[in-house]
Coordinates of N, CA and C in Angstrom, one line a residue:
M13 N -67.7 91.8 -56.1 CA -69.3 92.9 -55.9 C -69.8 94.1 -56.5
L14 N -68.2 94.6 -57.6 CA -68.5 95.4 -58.0 C -68.3 94.9 -59.5
L15 N -68.5 93.4 -60.0 CA -69.1 93.6 -61.0 C -70.7 93.3 -61.2
V16 N -71.0 93.0 -59.9 CA -72.3 93.0 -59.8 C -73.0 94.0 -60.5
D17 N -72.4 95.4 -59.4 CA -73.2 96.7 -59.4 C -72.5 97.3 -60.7
D18 N -71.6 96.9 -62.0 CA -71.6 97.1 -62.9 C -72.6 96.9 -64.0
L19 N -73.0 95.6 -63.8 CA -73.8 94.9 -64.2 C -75.5 95.5 -64.6
L20 N -75.0 95.6 -63.2 CA -76.8 96.4 -62.8 C -76.6 97.8 -62.9
T21 N -75.9 98.4 -63.3 CA -75.6 100.0 -63.8 C -75.4 100.3 -65.7
L22 N -75.3 98.8 -66.0 CA -75.3 99.1 -67.6 C -76.3 99.5 -68.4
P23 N -77.7 98.9 -67.9 CA -78.5 99.6 -68.9 C -78.4 100.6 -68.7
F24 N -78.6 101.2 -67.2 CA -78.9 102.5 -67.0 C -78.1 103.7 -67.9
K25 N -76.0 103.4 -67.8 CA -76.0 103.8 -68.7 C -75.4 103.9 -70.2
G26 N -76.1 102.7 -70.3 CA -76.6 102.7 -71.7 C -77.4 103.8 -72.4
F27 N -78.7 103.8 -71.5 CA -79.8 104.9 -71.8 C -79.0 106.2 -72.4
V28 N -78.1 106.8 -71.0 CA -77.8 107.9 -70.3 C -77.0 107.8 -71.7
G29 N -76.3 107.4 -72.5 CA -75.5 107.0 -73.4 C -76.4 107.7 -74.3
I30 N -77.3 106.9 -74.9 CA -78.4 107.4 -76.1 C -78.9 108.3 -76.1
F31 N -79.7 109.1 -75.0 CA -80.0 110.3 -74.1 C -79.1 111.3 -74.7
K32 N -77.7 111.4 -74.1 CA -76.9 112.4 -74.6 C -76.6 112.5 -76.5
K33 N -76.3 111.1 -76.8 CA -76.0 111.2 -78.1 C -77.4 112.2 -79.2
I34 N -78.9 111.7 -78.6 CA -79.5 111.8 -79.3 C -79.7 113.7 -79.2
H35 N -79.4 114.2 -77.9 CA -79.2 115.6 -76.8 C -78.1 116.5 -78.3
E36 N -77.2 116.2 -78.5 CA -76.0 116.5 -79.5 C -76.3 116.6 -80.6
I37 N -77.5 115.5 -81.5 CA -78.0 115.5 -82.3 C -78.9 116.8 -82.9
V38 N -79.4 116.9 -81.3 CA -80.1 118.1 -82.0 C -80.1 119.5 -81.8
E39 N -79.1 119.1 -81.0 CA -78.0 120.7 -81.0 C -77.9 120.9 -81.9
R40 N -76.9 119.9 -82.5 CA -76.3 120.5 -83.8 C -76.9 121.2 -84.8
E41 N -79.0 119.9 -85.0 CA -79.5 120.8 -85.8 C -80.3 121.9 -85.8
L42 N -80.4 122.7 -84.1 CA -80.9 123.7 -84.1 C -79.7 125.0 -84.1
S43 N -78.6 124.2 -84.1 CA -77.5 125.4 -83.5 C -76.6 125.1 -85.4
D44 N -77.4 125.0 -86.3 CA -76.3 124.6 -87.9 C -76.8 125.9 -88.1
A45 N -76.4 126.7 -89.0 CA -76.7 128.0 -90.3 C -77.2 127.3 -91.8
D46 N -75.9 126.6 -91.3 CA -75.9 125.8 -93.1 C -77.7 125.1 -93.5
L47 N -77.3 123.9 -92.5 CA -78.6 122.7 -92.5 C -79.9 123.9 -92.2
I48 N -79.6 125.1 -91.9 CA -80.7 125.3 -91.9 C -81.1 126.5 -92.7
R49 N -80.5 126.7 -93.6 CA -80.8 127.8 -94.9 C -81.0 126.5 -95.7
E50 N -80.5 125.1 -95.7 CA -80.8 123.7 -97.0 C -82.2 123.5 -96.6
R51 N -82.5 123.7 -95.0 CA -84.2 123.3 -95.1 C -85.0 124.6 -95.9
L52 N -84.4 126.0 -95.6 CA -85.0 127.2 -96.2 C -84.9 126.1 -97.8
M53 N -84.3 126.4 -98.3 CA -84.4 125.6 -100.3 C -85.0 124.6 -99.8
E54 N -84.9 124.1 -99.2 CA -85.9 122.7 -99.4 C -87.0 122.5 -99.6
L55 N -87.4 124.0 -98.5 CA -89.0 124.5 -98.4 C -89.8 124.8 -99.4
Q56 N -88.8 125.7 -99.9 CA -88.8 126.9 -100.9 C -89.4 125.8 -102.6
L57 N -88.6 124.4 -102.5 CA -88.6 123.9 -103.6 C -90.1 123.3 -103.3
R58 N -90.7 122.6 -102.2 CA -91.6 122.0 -102.2 C -92.9 122.5 -102.5
F59 N -92.6 124.0 -102.1 CA -94.1 125.2 -102.3 C -94.0 125.1 -103.8
E60 N -92.6 125.3 -104.4 CA -92.5 125.3 -106.1 C -93.3 124.2 -106.7
L61 N -92.9 123.2 -105.8 CA -93.7 122.1 -106.6 C -95.0 121.5 -106.4
D62 N -95.9 122.6 -105.9 CA -97.1 122.6 -105.1 C -97.3 121.4 -104.2
E63 N -96.4 121.1 -103.3 CA -96.3 119.7 -102.5 C -96.8 120.1 -100.9
I64 N -96.8 121.1 -101.0 CA -96.9 121.9 -99.8 C -98.0 123.5 -100.2
S65 N -99.0 123.7 -98.7 CA -99.6 125.5 -99.1 C -98.9 126.6 -99.1
E66 N -99.2 127.5 -99.0 CA -99.0 128.5 -98.9 C -98.6 128.9 -97.4
E67 N -99.6 128.5 -97.1 CA -99.9 128.6 -95.4 C -98.8 127.8 -95.0
E68 N -98.5 126.7 -95.2 CA -97.9 125.6 -94.3 C -96.1 126.1 -94.9
Y69 N -96.1 126.9 -96.2 CA -94.9 127.2 -96.0 C -94.5 128.5 -95.5
E70 N -95.3 129.6 -95.4 CA -95.1 130.7 -94.7 C -94.8 130.1 -93.5
R71 N -95.2 129.5 -92.5 CA -95.5 128.9 -90.7 C -93.6 128.2 -91.0
R72 N -93.5 127.6 -91.9 CA -92.1 126.8 -91.3 C -91.1 127.7 -91.6
E73 N -91.3 128.9 -92.8 CA -90.4 129.5 -93.5 C -90.3 130.6 -92.2
K74 N -91.2 131.1 -91.6 CA -90.7 132.1 -90.4 C -90.5 130.8 -89.1
E75 N -90.6 129.8 -89.3 CA -90.2 128.7 -88.3 C -88.4 129.3 -88.4
L76 N -88.1 128.7 -89.7 CA -86.7 128.7 -89.9 C -85.9 129.8 -89.4
L77 N -86.8 130.8 -90.0 CA -85.8 132.2 -90.4 C -85.5 132.5 -89.2
E78 N -86.3 132.7 -88.2 CA -86.5 133.1 -86.6 C -85.2 132.2 -86.1
R79 N -85.2 130.5 -86.4 CA -84.0 130.0 -85.2 C -82.3 130.8 -86.5
L80 N -83.0 130.7 -87.6 CA -81.4 131.3 -88.2 C -81.1 132.9 -87.5
D81 N -81.7 133.1 -87.2 CA -81.6 134.8 -86.7 C -80.9 134.3 -85.1
V82 N -81.6 133.6 -84.8 CA -81.3 133.4 -83.3 C -79.7 133.1 -83.4
I83 N -79.3 131.9 -84.3 CA -78.5 131.3 -84.9 C -76.8 133.0 -84.9
Q84 N -77.4 133.5 -85.4 CA -77.2 134.2 -85.8 C -76.0 135.4 -84.9
R85 N -77.2 135.7 -83.9 CA -76.9 136.4 -82.9 C -76.0 136.2 -82.0
L86 N -75.5 134.9 -81.8 CA -74.4 134.0 -81.0 C -73.4 134.3 -81.1

């Protein structure tokens, strides 16, 4: 009966594993200062190449700088 139980819970365990991995990736991206600095440089480049408006640049820059500030306070 244990084999049947394992087979029945396998899809659930697979989803849990996938969600844990997604959580790890999101957590790393939200707390990696180097990644945020890289995104800031990319954002500035896109603005200088006129790919985004000044309003969008300022909004996204503010978000990234706030995240960077939170990371640095930790």
